[in-house]
Coordinates of C-alpha atoms and ligand atoms in Angstrom, one line a residue:
M1 CA -79.4 -14.0 88.1
A2 CA -80.7 -14.1 84.5
S3 CA -78.4 -12.5 81.9
L4 CA -79.7 -9.3 80.2
P5 CA -80.7 -11.2 77.0
Q6 CA -82.6 -13.7 79.2
Q7 CA -84.2 -10.8 81.1
A8 CA -85.1 -9.1 77.8
E9 CA -86.6 -12.5 76.6
L10 CA -88.5 -12.8 79.9
F11 CA -89.9 -9.3 79.5
E12 CA -90.9 -10.0 76.0
D13 CA -92.6 -13.2 77.1
E14 CA -94.5 -11.4 79.9
A15 CA -95.5 -8.6 77.4
A16 CA -96.7 -11.3 75.0
D17 CA -98.7 -13.0 77.7
R18 CA -100.3 -9.7 78.7
S19 CA -101.1 -8.9 75.1
L20 CA -102.6 -12.4 74.6
D21 CA -104.6 -12.1 77.8
R22 CA -105.9 -8.7 76.7
D23 CA -106.9 -10.1 73.3
C24 CA -108.9 -12.7 75.2
T25 CA -110.7 -10.1 77.3
T26 CA -113.8 -10.0 75.3
L27 CA -116.8 -8.0 76.3
S28 CA -118.8 -11.0 77.6
R29 CA -115.9 -12.2 79.7
H30 CA -115.3 -8.7 81.1
V31 CA -119.0 -8.4 82.2
L32 CA -118.8 -11.7 84.1
Q33 CA -115.5 -10.5 85.7
Q34 CA -117.3 -7.3 86.7
C35 CA -120.2 -9.2 88.2
Q36 CA -117.7 -11.4 90.2
N37 CA -120.1 -14.2 90.0
F38 CA -121.9 -16.5 87.5
S39 CA -125.5 -15.9 88.8
A40 CA -128.4 -15.9 86.3
E41 CA -128.4 -12.1 86.3
A42 CA -124.6 -12.0 85.6
Q43 CA -125.1 -14.4 82.7
D44 CA -128.0 -12.3 81.4
L45 CA -125.9 -9.2 81.5
S46 CA -123.1 -10.8 79.7
A47 CA -125.4 -12.1 77.1
L48 CA -127.2 -8.7 76.7
M49 CA -123.9 -6.9 76.2
N50 CA -122.8 -9.6 73.7
R51 CA -126.0 -8.8 71.7
I52 CA -125.3 -5.1 71.9
A53 CA -121.8 -5.8 70.5
L54 CA -123.2 -7.8 67.7
A55 CA -125.6 -5.0 66.8
G56 CA -122.6 -2.6 66.9
K57 CA -120.6 -4.8 64.5
L58 CA -123.5 -5.0 62.0
V59 CA -124.0 -1.2 62.1
A60 CA -120.2 -0.6 61.8
R61 CA -120.0 -2.9 58.8
R62 CA -122.9 -1.1 57.1
L63 CA -121.3 2.3 57.8
S64 CA -117.9 1.2 56.5
R65 CA -119.5 0.4 53.2
A66 CA -122.1 3.3 53.1
G67 CA -120.5 5.0 50.1
L68 CA -120.2 1.8 48.1
M69 CA -123.7 0.4 48.5
E70 CA -127.1 1.5 47.1
G71 CA -129.8 2.6 49.6
V72 CA -127.5 3.3 52.6
L73 CA -127.0 7.1 52.4
G74 CA -129.6 9.8 52.4
F75 CA -133.1 10.1 53.7
T76 CA -136.1 7.7 53.6
G77 CA -138.5 10.6 53.0
E78 CA -140.2 9.6 56.3
V79 CA -140.5 11.7 59.5
N80 CA -140.1 10.0 62.9
V81 CA -142.0 10.4 66.1
Q82 CA -139.6 13.2 67.0
G83 CA -140.6 15.1 63.9
E84 CA -137.1 14.5 62.4
S85 CA -136.4 13.4 58.8
V86 CA -135.4 9.8 59.0
K87 CA -132.1 8.7 57.4
K88 CA -131.9 5.3 55.8
M89 CA -129.2 4.5 58.4
D90 CA -131.6 5.2 61.2
V91 CA -134.1 2.6 59.9
Y92 CA -131.4 0.0 59.2
A93 CA -129.8 0.4 62.7
N94 CA -133.2 0.3 64.4
D95 CA -134.0 -2.9 62.6
V96 CA -130.6 -4.4 63.5
F97 CA -131.2 -4.0 67.2
I98 CA -134.6 -5.6 66.8
S99 CA -133.3 -8.5 64.8
V100 CA -130.4 -9.1 67.2
F101 CA -132.6 -9.2 70.3
K102 CA -135.8 -10.7 68.8
Q103 CA -134.7 -14.3 69.2
S104 CA -132.3 -13.7 72.2
G105 CA -134.8 -14.7 74.9
L106 CA -133.3 -11.8 76.9
V107 CA -135.8 -8.9 76.3
C108 CA -139.5 -8.4 76.3
R109 CA -139.4 -5.0 74.7
L110 CA -137.3 -2.6 72.8
A111 CA -137.9 1.2 73.0
S112 CA -136.3 3.3 70.4
E113 CA -136.0 6.9 69.3
E114 CA -137.3 5.7 66.0
M115 CA -140.5 4.0 67.2
E116 CA -143.4 5.8 68.7
K117 CA -144.3 2.8 70.8
P118 CA -142.0 0.1 72.1
Y119 CA -141.5 -3.0 70.0
Y120 CA -142.9 -6.0 71.9
I121 CA -141.2 -9.3 71.3
P122 CA -143.8 -11.5 69.5
E123 CA -145.3 -14.4 71.4
N124 CA -143.8 -16.9 69.1
C125 CA -140.3 -15.7 70.2
P126 CA -138.7 -16.3 73.6
I127 CA -139.6 -13.5 76.0
G128 CA -137.0 -12.1 78.4
R129 CA -137.0 -10.1 81.6
Y130 CA -135.3 -6.9 80.3
T131 CA -136.1 -3.9 78.2
L132 CA -133.6 -2.3 75.8
L133 CA -133.9 1.4 75.3
Y134 CA -131.8 2.8 72.5
D135 CA -131.0 5.5 70.0
P136 CA -129.9 3.3 67.1
I137 CA -128.0 6.0 65.3
D138 CA -127.1 9.2 67.2
G139 CA -126.0 12.0 64.9
S140 CA -127.4 10.4 61.7
S141 CA -126.9 13.7 59.9
N142 CA -123.2 12.7 59.9
T143 CA -123.8 9.6 57.8
D144 CA -123.6 11.2 54.4
T145 CA -120.4 13.1 55.3
N146 CA -118.4 10.2 56.7
L147 CA -118.2 11.7 60.2
S148 CA -118.4 9.9 63.5
L149 CA -121.7 8.6 64.7
G150 CA -122.9 6.6 67.7
S151 CA -125.5 4.2 69.1
I152 CA -126.7 4.7 72.7
F153 CA -128.2 2.0 74.8
A154 CA -129.7 1.4 78.3
I155 CA -130.9 -1.8 79.8
R156 CA -133.6 -2.0 82.4
K157 CA -135.1 -4.9 84.2
Q158 CA -138.8 -5.6 83.5
E159 CA -140.5 -4.3 86.7
G160 CA -144.2 -4.9 87.2
D161 CA -146.6 -5.5 84.3
D162 CA -147.1 -3.6 81.1
L163 CA -150.5 -5.0 80.4
D164 CA -151.9 -2.0 78.5
G165 CA -148.8 -1.8 76.3
Q166 CA -148.2 1.8 77.3
A167 CA -144.8 1.0 78.9
K168 CA -145.7 3.2 81.9
D169 CA -143.3 1.1 84.0
L170 CA -140.4 2.6 82.0
L171 CA -141.3 6.0 83.3
V172 CA -138.8 5.8 86.2
A173 CA -135.6 7.6 86.9
G174 CA -132.3 6.7 85.2
R175 CA -130.9 5.2 88.5
N176 CA -133.0 2.1 87.5
Q177 CA -130.7 1.4 84.6
I178 CA -128.8 -1.8 85.2
A179 CA -126.4 -1.2 82.2
A180 CA -125.8 1.6 79.8
G181 CA -123.3 2.8 77.3
Y182 CA -122.6 3.7 73.7
I183 CA -121.0 2.5 70.5
L184 CA -118.8 5.1 68.8
Y185 CA -118.4 4.6 65.0
G186 CA -115.2 6.6 64.4
P187 CA -111.8 5.8 63.0
S188 CA -112.2 2.7 65.1
T189 CA -115.4 1.3 66.5
M190 CA -115.5 1.6 70.3
L191 CA -118.0 0.3 72.8
V192 CA -118.1 2.0 76.2
Y193 CA -120.3 0.5 78.9
T194 CA -121.1 0.4 82.6
I195 CA -123.1 -1.9 84.8
G196 CA -122.5 0.4 87.8
K197 CA -119.0 -0.9 88.5
G198 CA -116.9 1.7 86.6
V199 CA -116.7 2.6 82.9
H200 CA -114.8 0.4 80.5
S201 CA -114.0 0.8 76.8
F202 CA -113.5 -1.8 74.1
T203 CA -112.2 -1.5 70.6
L204 CA -113.5 -3.6 67.7
D205 CA -110.7 -5.7 66.3
P206 CA -112.0 -6.5 62.7
S207 CA -109.5 -9.3 62.3
L208 CA -111.1 -11.1 65.3
G209 CA -114.6 -9.7 65.0
E210 CA -114.5 -9.1 68.7
F211 CA -114.6 -6.0 70.9
I212 CA -111.3 -6.2 72.9
L213 CA -110.7 -4.4 76.2
T214 CA -109.0 -1.0 75.7
E215 CA -109.3 0.7 79.0
E216 CA -110.8 -0.3 82.4
N217 CA -112.3 2.1 85.0
M218 CA -112.1 5.2 82.9
K219 CA -112.0 8.4 84.9
I220 CA -113.0 11.8 83.5
P221 CA -110.6 14.7 84.3
S222 CA -112.0 17.1 86.9
H223 CA -111.6 19.9 84.4
G224 CA -111.0 20.2 80.6
A225 CA -110.4 22.9 78.0
V226 CA -113.3 21.7 75.8
Y227 CA -116.8 23.2 75.7
S228 CA -119.1 21.5 73.2
V229 CA -122.3 23.3 72.2
N230 CA -124.0 24.4 69.0
E231 CA -123.4 28.1 69.2
G232 CA -125.7 28.5 66.2
N233 CA -128.5 28.2 68.7
F234 CA -127.1 31.1 70.8
W235 CA -130.1 33.4 69.9
Q236 CA -132.5 30.8 71.3
W237 CA -130.9 30.3 74.7
D238 CA -131.7 31.7 78.2
E239 CA -129.5 34.6 79.1
S240 CA -127.7 32.5 81.7
I241 CA -126.3 30.1 79.0
R242 CA -125.4 33.0 76.8
E243 CA -123.5 34.5 79.8
Y244 CA -121.6 31.2 80.2
V245 CA -120.6 31.1 76.6
R246 CA -119.5 34.8 76.8
Y247 CA -117.4 33.7 79.8
V248 CA -115.6 31.0 77.9
H249 CA -115.1 33.3 74.9
R250 CA -113.3 35.9 77.1
T251 CA -111.4 33.4 79.3
E252 CA -108.1 31.9 78.1
G253 CA -107.7 28.1 77.9
Y254 CA -111.1 27.1 76.4
S255 CA -111.6 25.4 73.0
A256 CA -114.8 24.8 71.2
R257 CA -115.5 21.3 69.7
Y258 CA -118.8 20.2 68.3
S259 CA -119.3 17.4 65.8
G260 CA -123.1 17.1 65.5
A261 CA -123.0 13.6 67.2
M262 CA -123.1 13.9 70.9
V263 CA -121.7 10.3 71.4
S264 CA -118.5 11.5 69.7
D265 CA -118.5 14.9 71.6
I266 CA -119.2 13.3 75.0
H267 CA -116.6 10.6 74.4
R268 CA -114.0 13.3 73.9
V269 CA -115.2 15.0 77.1
L270 CA -114.9 11.6 78.9
V271 CA -111.3 11.2 77.7
Q272 CA -110.0 14.8 77.8
G273 CA -112.4 16.5 80.2
G274 CA -114.6 19.5 79.6
V275 CA -118.4 19.9 79.1
F276 CA -121.0 19.2 76.6
L277 CA -124.2 21.2 76.6
Y278 CA -127.5 20.9 74.8
P279 CA -129.5 23.6 76.6
G280 CA -133.3 24.2 76.4
T281 CA -134.4 27.2 74.5
I282 CA -137.0 29.8 75.3
E283 CA -139.4 28.1 72.8
K284 CA -138.4 24.5 73.8
P285 CA -137.4 24.6 77.4
D286 CA -136.9 20.8 77.4
G287 CA -134.4 21.1 74.5
K288 CA -133.9 18.4 71.9
L289 CA -132.3 15.4 73.6
R290 CA -134.4 12.5 74.9
L291 CA -134.1 11.3 78.5
L292 CA -134.7 7.6 78.5
Y293 CA -132.5 6.5 75.7
E294 CA -130.0 9.4 75.3
T295 CA -129.2 11.6 78.3
A296 CA -129.9 9.0 81.0
P297 CA -127.5 6.3 79.6
L298 CA -124.9 8.9 78.9
A299 CA -125.3 10.4 82.4
Y300 CA -124.9 6.9 83.9
I301 CA -121.6 6.5 82.0
I302 CA -120.2 10.0 82.9
E303 CA -121.3 9.8 86.6
Q304 CA -119.7 6.3 86.9
A305 CA -116.5 7.9 85.5
G306 CA -116.5 10.6 88.2
G307 CA -118.3 13.3 86.1
R308 CA -121.7 14.9 86.4
A309 CA -124.9 15.3 84.3
T310 CA -127.7 17.7 85.0
N311 CA -130.6 19.5 83.2
G312 CA -129.3 22.7 84.8
H313 CA -131.2 22.2 88.0
K314 CA -131.4 18.4 88.8
N315 CA -129.2 15.4 88.2
I316 CA -130.3 13.7 85.0
L317 CA -130.4 10.3 86.8
D318 CA -133.0 11.6 89.2
L319 CA -135.4 12.9 86.5
V320 CA -138.6 11.0 86.2
P321 CA -140.0 11.1 82.6
S322 CA -143.7 11.7 82.1
K323 CA -143.6 10.1 78.7
L324 CA -141.5 7.7 76.7
H325 CA -139.9 10.3 74.4
Q326 CA -139.5 12.9 77.2
R327 CA -136.9 15.5 76.3
T328 CA -134.5 17.2 78.7
P329 CA -131.8 19.9 78.5
L330 CA -128.3 18.4 79.1
I331 CA -125.1 19.7 80.7
I332 CA -122.6 16.8 81.1
G333 CA -118.9 16.4 81.7
S334 CA -116.2 17.2 84.2
P335 CA -117.4 18.1 87.6
Q336 CA -115.7 21.5 87.7
D337 CA -117.0 22.4 84.2
V338 CA -120.5 21.4 84.9
A339 CA -120.4 23.4 88.1
K340 CA -119.2 26.4 86.2
V341 CA -122.3 26.2 83.9
E342 CA -124.6 25.7 86.9
S343 CA -123.1 28.8 88.6
F344 CA -124.4 31.0 85.7
I345 CA -127.8 29.3 85.8
Q346 CA -128.1 29.6 89.6
N347 CA -126.9 33.2 89.6
G348 CA -129.7 33.9 87.1
H349 CA -127.4 35.8 84.8
Ligands
P6P401 P1 -128.1 20.3 66.5 C1 -128.1 14.3 66.8 O1 -129.3 14.5 66.1 C2 -128.3 14.9 68.2 O2 -129.3 14.2 68.9 C3 -127.0 14.8 69.0 O3 -126.2 13.7 68.7 C4 -126.2 16.0 68.6 O4 -125.3 16.5 69.5 C5 -127.4 17.0 68.4 O5 -128.6 16.2 68.1 C6 -127.2 17.9 67.2 O6 -128.3 18.8 67.2 O7 -129.3 21.0 66.8 O8 -126.8 20.9 67.2 O9 -127.8 20.1 65.0

């Protein structure tokens, strides 16, 4: 029988081994573990996620120096396809993803919130079999105030031909995503992803320059205290959404949290439970958020973690877009809290 000091030493050694093993659980290794094989597709997925991680590192580095460099903060003076004023960080992050994937040989196209048409990999570059759909910087209005921001991504396999360059083959439901996730640029930079085998989070260790495994198989609580919605839009909502908000106002146990960057708000909901809403309005029934590269990837993550995501009537992952920048209302989070919102919609309050 080992003496107590020997037991303590043994425990410390085992803890040290676990810590070292975790530090070696990089994103690309984890993806291969998840795939449980080394097939060409598994290798592709691992390489794709590695490229996403590189893009995240480059964006995180730029954000960490935003206040110290010329030309990082503020607006470009341009308006994007969404009709939104473009922040310099939007353009930079959009270009980062293009640069990171252009020579990768992994993708044939990149479709972004910031580009009216997809970016087709030039013929003088290696062409891959996947499409990256992404929102390079979600919540860019937070750039200039040093608040959290995110990037959102979805990976789809090239199905069929896109001969006319209209990317009609992308107009399919979110269940066709083979990978999805987000990067959260907060006090630490986190990457959360799924390939349909659970949700896993990684934290960037700047000393290693690697995203290191933080939590495997994340599960969203069935209920949470947080409701996250921009109540400044109250006057624009359908009566049913107003009735839901009146309900949480008069019911003990709810707290409002809203940051202006839904990656941050939805990550909080994933970890603590609750619900995030961006409803449609009477003037814009489809709301503000985009289906292909915002709500569908986030819905994949939350559904894989045991939560739900709906437009109020249909599962986000079953919605078929009619156009690349299709918008959709979003109610996403803990199953009990999403159901509560739906009950107001279905009862036609
Ligand atoms: P509003 C950022 O532009 C975004 O797409 C989401 O990240 C965020 O939750 C929402 O829009 C903020 O929009 O209308 O509340 O300012």
